[in-house]
């Protein structure tokens, strides 16, 4: 399943997908089509099934039943470790190897894939892509700020040129200014590289800014599937309306402050 970043990333099909943990239905009979090149946000309260659904796509969590196809191929037709070489994965805690330099952290996926030639050039290309200066290549993770470490995480995920990126609360631990900057930079990268991206986030404002389609999850099911404009206009149902109410109230409060100043 080799996907070039010069074209749109793969389409994804989920069919009657479920995963239970004991009596808990983490994901419950989800059927979903995601178009190639989409930016999809999964939102919902904690425990709604967002992260479980995301992790089933790269088999960090195995589906209990149902099927997943990426680019027309059933993900069960190859070993999980091979599947993951073609899927970028970025998460909140970043997971950089503390005993490795930044360049080694970025290159680890290339090494596991057996791509030994051209590593230096690829690392330099990726650091430029995520706006990290070249002199950081030999630093250790603890010498970088949280935002810089997360940029390394994105560079590492892009190293093997995946067409699909899975992001699990990637910016949640960052300060608001750094988070806003990285969100904007990732959106630009998504468009420039022609990726398909699925992002899990608790931040509704982040979802509204990033995504072209937002899926609201509750109790393991998708309760709303709408564009940001549809969500903000109140057309996506009560579950979505409850989530949108917070950024809408914040915007109204800020507008009132501006008018009163």
Short mmCIF file of C-alpha atoms in Angstrom, two decimals:
data_model
loop_
_atom_site.label_atom_id
_atom_site.label_comp_id
_atom_site.label_asym_id
_atom_site.label_seq_id
_atom_site.Cartn_x
_atom_site.Cartn_y
_atom_site.Cartn_z
CA UNK A 1 0.00 0.00 0.00
CA UNK A 2 2.45 2.61 -1.20
CA UNK A 3 1.04 6.12 -1.44
CA UNK A 4 2.84 9.06 -2.99
CA UNK A 5 2.49 12.44 -1.28
CA UNK A 6 2.33 14.08 -4.69
CA UNK A 7 -1.27 12.90 -5.05
CA UNK A 8 -4.21 12.87 -2.66
CA UNK A 9 -3.91 10.37 0.15
CA UNK A 10 -6.03 7.23 0.18
CA UNK A 11 -9.78 6.94 0.54
CA UNK A 12 -10.93 5.00 3.61
CA UNK A 13 -13.99 2.80 4.07
CA UNK A 14 -15.23 1.54 7.43
CA UNK A 15 -17.96 -1.09 7.34
CA UNK A 16 -20.01 -2.10 10.42
CA UNK A 17 -16.94 -1.53 12.58
CA UNK A 18 -17.19 -2.42 16.27
CA UNK A 19 -14.89 -2.90 19.24
CA UNK A 20 -16.02 -3.83 22.74
CA UNK A 21 -13.94 -3.87 25.92
CA UNK A 22 -15.88 -6.21 28.17
CA UNK A 23 -19.37 -4.75 28.40
CA UNK A 24 -18.26 -1.33 27.10
CA UNK A 25 -19.05 -0.65 23.45
CA UNK A 26 -16.14 1.64 22.60
CA UNK A 27 -17.05 1.66 18.89
CA UNK A 28 -20.48 0.41 17.91
CA UNK A 29 -21.31 -0.58 14.32
CA UNK A 30 -19.74 2.39 12.53
CA UNK A 31 -19.99 2.60 8.74
CA UNK A 32 -18.17 5.51 7.15
CA UNK A 33 -16.60 6.66 3.88
CA UNK A 34 -13.72 9.15 3.93
CA UNK A 35 -12.75 10.72 0.62
CA UNK A 36 -9.12 10.88 -0.49
CA UNK A 37 -7.48 14.14 0.52
CA UNK A 38 -9.98 14.91 3.30
CA UNK A 39 -9.24 16.52 6.65
CA UNK A 40 -11.60 14.80 9.10
CA UNK A 41 -12.01 15.76 12.76
CA UNK A 42 -13.37 13.28 15.31
CA UNK A 43 -14.87 15.14 18.27
CA UNK A 44 -16.89 14.17 21.31
CA UNK A 45 -16.71 13.83 25.07
CA UNK A 46 -14.10 11.62 26.75
CA UNK A 47 -15.04 7.96 26.35
CA UNK A 48 -17.06 8.52 23.19
CA UNK A 49 -14.84 6.17 21.15
CA UNK A 50 -12.77 8.67 19.15
CA UNK A 51 -9.30 7.34 19.93
CA UNK A 52 -10.37 3.70 19.68
CA UNK A 53 -11.78 4.33 16.22
CA UNK A 54 -8.59 6.10 15.15
CA UNK A 55 -6.33 3.32 16.49
CA UNK A 56 -8.27 0.62 14.69
CA UNK A 57 -7.34 2.25 11.38
CA UNK A 58 -3.65 1.42 11.90
CA UNK A 59 -4.36 -1.68 14.00
CA UNK A 60 -2.98 -0.37 17.27
CA UNK A 61 -6.37 -1.66 18.39
CA UNK A 62 -7.72 -4.62 16.45
CA UNK A 63 -11.36 -4.39 15.30
CA UNK A 64 -13.73 -6.75 17.05
CA UNK A 65 -15.90 -6.99 13.94
CA UNK A 66 -16.40 -5.23 10.65
CA UNK A 67 -13.81 -4.15 8.10
CA UNK A 68 -11.51 -1.28 7.16
CA UNK A 69 -10.18 -0.59 3.69
CA UNK A 70 -7.47 1.96 2.90
CA UNK A 71 -6.95 2.78 -0.74
CA UNK A 72 -9.19 -0.15 -1.66
CA UNK A 73 -7.18 -2.70 0.35
CA UNK A 74 -8.40 -4.52 3.45
CA UNK A 75 -5.98 -3.67 6.26
CA UNK A 76 -6.02 -7.30 7.45
CA UNK A 77 -4.34 -8.47 4.25
CA UNK A 78 -0.88 -7.48 5.47
CA UNK A 79 1.08 -7.51 8.71
CA UNK A 80 0.26 -4.63 11.05
CA UNK A 81 3.86 -3.38 11.14
CA UNK A 82 3.93 -3.14 7.35
CA UNK A 83 0.58 -1.31 7.32
CA UNK A 84 1.92 1.27 9.78
CA UNK A 85 4.86 2.13 7.53
CA UNK A 86 2.38 3.79 5.19
CA UNK A 87 0.44 5.62 7.89
CA UNK A 88 1.79 8.60 9.82
CA UNK A 89 0.77 8.67 13.51
CA UNK A 90 1.13 11.67 15.80
CA UNK A 91 -0.12 11.78 19.37
CA UNK A 92 -0.24 14.18 22.30
CA UNK A 93 2.65 12.76 24.33
CA UNK A 94 4.87 12.82 21.22
CA UNK A 95 6.86 9.74 22.27
CA UNK A 96 10.30 10.86 21.13
CA UNK A 97 13.10 8.49 22.13
CA UNK A 98 14.94 10.44 24.87
CA UNK A 99 18.30 8.75 24.23
CA UNK A 100 18.31 9.57 20.50
CA UNK A 101 19.14 12.82 18.75
CA UNK A 102 16.46 14.66 16.82
CA UNK A 103 17.84 13.38 13.52
CA UNK A 104 17.74 9.77 14.76
CA UNK A 105 14.20 10.23 16.03
CA UNK A 106 13.09 11.48 12.62
CA UNK A 107 14.96 8.70 10.81
CA UNK A 108 13.68 5.79 12.90
CA UNK A 109 10.82 5.03 10.53
CA UNK A 110 13.18 5.09 7.56
CA UNK A 111 15.53 2.68 9.33
CA UNK A 112 12.70 0.27 10.19
CA UNK A 113 11.55 0.39 6.56
CA UNK A 114 15.09 -0.41 5.38
CA UNK A 115 15.56 2.95 3.63
CA UNK A 116 19.22 3.47 4.44
CA UNK A 117 20.31 5.64 1.52
CA UNK A 118 19.50 9.35 1.40
CA UNK A 119 18.62 9.58 5.08
CA UNK A 120 20.63 12.74 5.71
CA UNK A 121 18.94 14.54 2.83
CA UNK A 122 15.48 13.33 3.89
CA UNK A 123 16.02 14.47 7.49
CA UNK A 124 17.11 17.92 6.29
CA UNK A 125 14.07 18.10 4.00
CA UNK A 126 11.69 17.15 6.82
CA UNK A 127 13.21 19.60 9.31
CA UNK A 128 12.77 22.37 6.77
CA UNK A 129 9.21 21.21 6.12
CA UNK A 130 8.25 21.56 9.81
CA UNK A 131 10.30 24.74 10.22
CA UNK A 132 13.03 23.45 12.52
CA UNK A 133 16.52 24.95 12.05
CA UNK A 134 19.23 22.54 10.81
CA UNK A 135 21.36 22.97 13.95
CA UNK A 136 18.69 21.18 16.02
CA UNK A 137 19.43 17.88 14.28
CA UNK A 138 22.09 16.89 16.81
CA UNK A 139 20.19 18.00 19.91
CA UNK A 140 18.41 15.70 22.33
CA UNK A 141 14.63 15.87 22.85
CA UNK A 142 14.91 17.41 26.33
CA UNK A 143 16.73 20.38 24.82
CA UNK A 144 13.68 21.35 22.76
CA UNK A 145 10.47 23.12 23.74
CA UNK A 146 7.16 21.29 23.65
CA UNK A 147 6.24 22.88 20.34
CA UNK A 148 9.59 21.97 18.81
CA UNK A 149 9.25 18.38 20.02
CA UNK A 150 5.81 18.14 18.44
CA UNK A 151 7.27 19.40 15.15
CA UNK A 152 9.79 16.55 15.38
CA UNK A 153 6.86 14.18 15.94
CA UNK A 154 5.18 15.42 12.77
CA UNK A 155 8.46 15.17 10.81
CA UNK A 156 8.96 11.59 12.03
CA UNK A 157 5.42 10.67 10.99
CA UNK A 158 6.01 12.08 7.50
CA UNK A 159 9.43 10.46 7.01
CA UNK A 160 8.23 7.45 5.01
CA UNK A 161 6.02 9.63 2.80
CA UNK A 162 2.63 8.34 4.00
CA UNK A 163 -0.55 9.38 2.27
CA UNK A 164 -2.60 8.98 5.46
CA UNK A 165 -1.97 10.79 8.75
CA UNK A 166 -3.67 9.92 12.04
CA UNK A 167 -3.45 12.60 14.74
CA UNK A 168 -4.60 11.81 18.29
CA UNK A 169 -4.88 15.04 20.32
CA UNK A 170 -1.50 16.13 18.90
CA UNK A 171 -1.61 19.75 20.09
CA UNK A 172 -3.55 19.40 23.35
CA UNK A 173 -0.58 19.70 25.73
CA UNK A 174 0.82 22.85 24.13
CA UNK A 175 0.26 26.45 25.17
CA UNK A 176 -2.40 28.30 23.13
CA UNK A 177 0.02 30.40 21.06
CA UNK A 178 2.21 27.42 20.11
CA UNK A 179 -0.85 25.26 19.44
CA UNK A 180 -2.39 27.87 17.15
CA UNK A 181 0.85 28.14 15.19
CA UNK A 182 1.25 24.39 14.77
CA UNK A 183 -2.40 23.89 13.81
CA UNK A 184 -2.01 26.41 11.00
CA UNK A 185 1.28 24.87 9.87
CA UNK A 186 -0.17 21.36 9.83
CA UNK A 187 -3.17 22.48 7.76
CA UNK A 188 -0.78 23.96 5.21
CA UNK A 189 1.27 20.73 5.14
CA UNK A 190 -1.88 18.65 4.68
CA UNK A 191 -2.85 20.71 1.65
CA UNK A 192 0.65 20.93 0.18
CA UNK A 193 1.36 17.19 0.45
CA UNK A 194 -2.10 16.03 -0.59
CA UNK A 195 -2.65 14.00 2.57
CA UNK A 196 -5.72 12.34 3.98
CA UNK A 197 -5.84 13.31 7.66
CA UNK A 198 -8.00 12.14 10.56
CA UNK A 199 -7.55 14.12 13.77
CA UNK A 200 -9.02 13.39 17.20
CA UNK A 201 -9.47 16.54 19.26
CA UNK A 202 -11.37 17.81 22.29
CA UNK A 203 -10.96 21.38 21.03
CA UNK A 204 -14.02 22.25 18.97
CA UNK A 205 -12.50 25.51 17.76
CA UNK A 206 -9.48 23.53 16.50
CA UNK A 207 -11.80 21.12 14.67
CA UNK A 208 -13.78 23.95 13.10
CA UNK A 209 -10.60 25.61 11.84
CA UNK A 210 -8.79 22.51 10.59
CA UNK A 211 -11.38 20.15 9.19
CA UNK A 212 -13.52 20.13 6.10
CA UNK A 213 -15.75 17.51 7.76
CA UNK A 214 -16.46 16.96 11.46
CA UNK A 215 -17.76 13.71 12.96
CA UNK A 216 -19.35 13.94 16.40
CA UNK A 217 -19.10 10.70 18.39
CA UNK A 218 -21.14 9.60 21.38
CA UNK A 219 -21.27 6.15 22.99
CA UNK A 220 -19.23 4.63 20.17
CA UNK A 221 -21.44 5.90 17.38
CA UNK A 222 -21.30 8.82 14.96
CA UNK A 223 -24.16 11.11 15.95
CA UNK A 224 -23.40 13.93 13.51
CA UNK A 225 -21.48 14.23 10.26
CA UNK A 226 -21.27 17.79 8.97
CA UNK A 227 -19.15 20.59 7.60
CA UNK A 228 -17.96 23.32 9.98
CA UNK A 229 -20.51 25.71 8.48
CA UNK A 230 -23.35 23.24 9.06
CA UNK A 231 -22.26 22.74 12.66
CA UNK A 232 -22.11 26.45 13.38
CA UNK A 233 -25.53 27.01 11.82
CA UNK A 234 -27.12 24.43 14.13
CA UNK A 235 -28.04 21.95 11.40
CA UNK A 236 -26.19 18.91 12.77
CA UNK A 237 -28.38 17.90 15.71
CA UNK A 238 -28.32 18.24 19.52
CA UNK A 239 -25.05 16.35 20.16
CA UNK A 240 -23.16 18.65 17.80
CA UNK A 241 -24.97 21.74 19.08
CA UNK A 242 -23.81 21.04 22.64
CA UNK A 243 -20.18 20.96 21.51
CA UNK A 244 -20.46 24.05 19.30
CA UNK A 245 -22.09 26.04 22.09
CA UNK A 246 -18.74 26.54 23.84
CA UNK A 247 -16.75 28.19 21.00
CA UNK A 248 -19.89 30.13 20.01
CA UNK A 249 -20.22 31.53 23.54
CA UNK A 250 -16.51 32.34 23.65
CA UNK A 251 -16.75 34.21 20.35
CA UNK A 252 -19.77 36.17 21.58
CA UNK A 253 -17.97 37.09 24.79
CA UNK A 254 -14.90 38.32 22.93
CA UNK A 255 -17.07 40.29 20.52
CA UNK A 256 -18.82 41.98 23.45
CA UNK A 257 -15.46 42.86 25.01
CA UNK A 258 -14.27 44.42 21.75
CA UNK A 259 -17.46 46.47 21.41
CA UNK A 260 -17.21 47.71 25.01
CA UNK A 261 -13.53 48.71 24.78
#
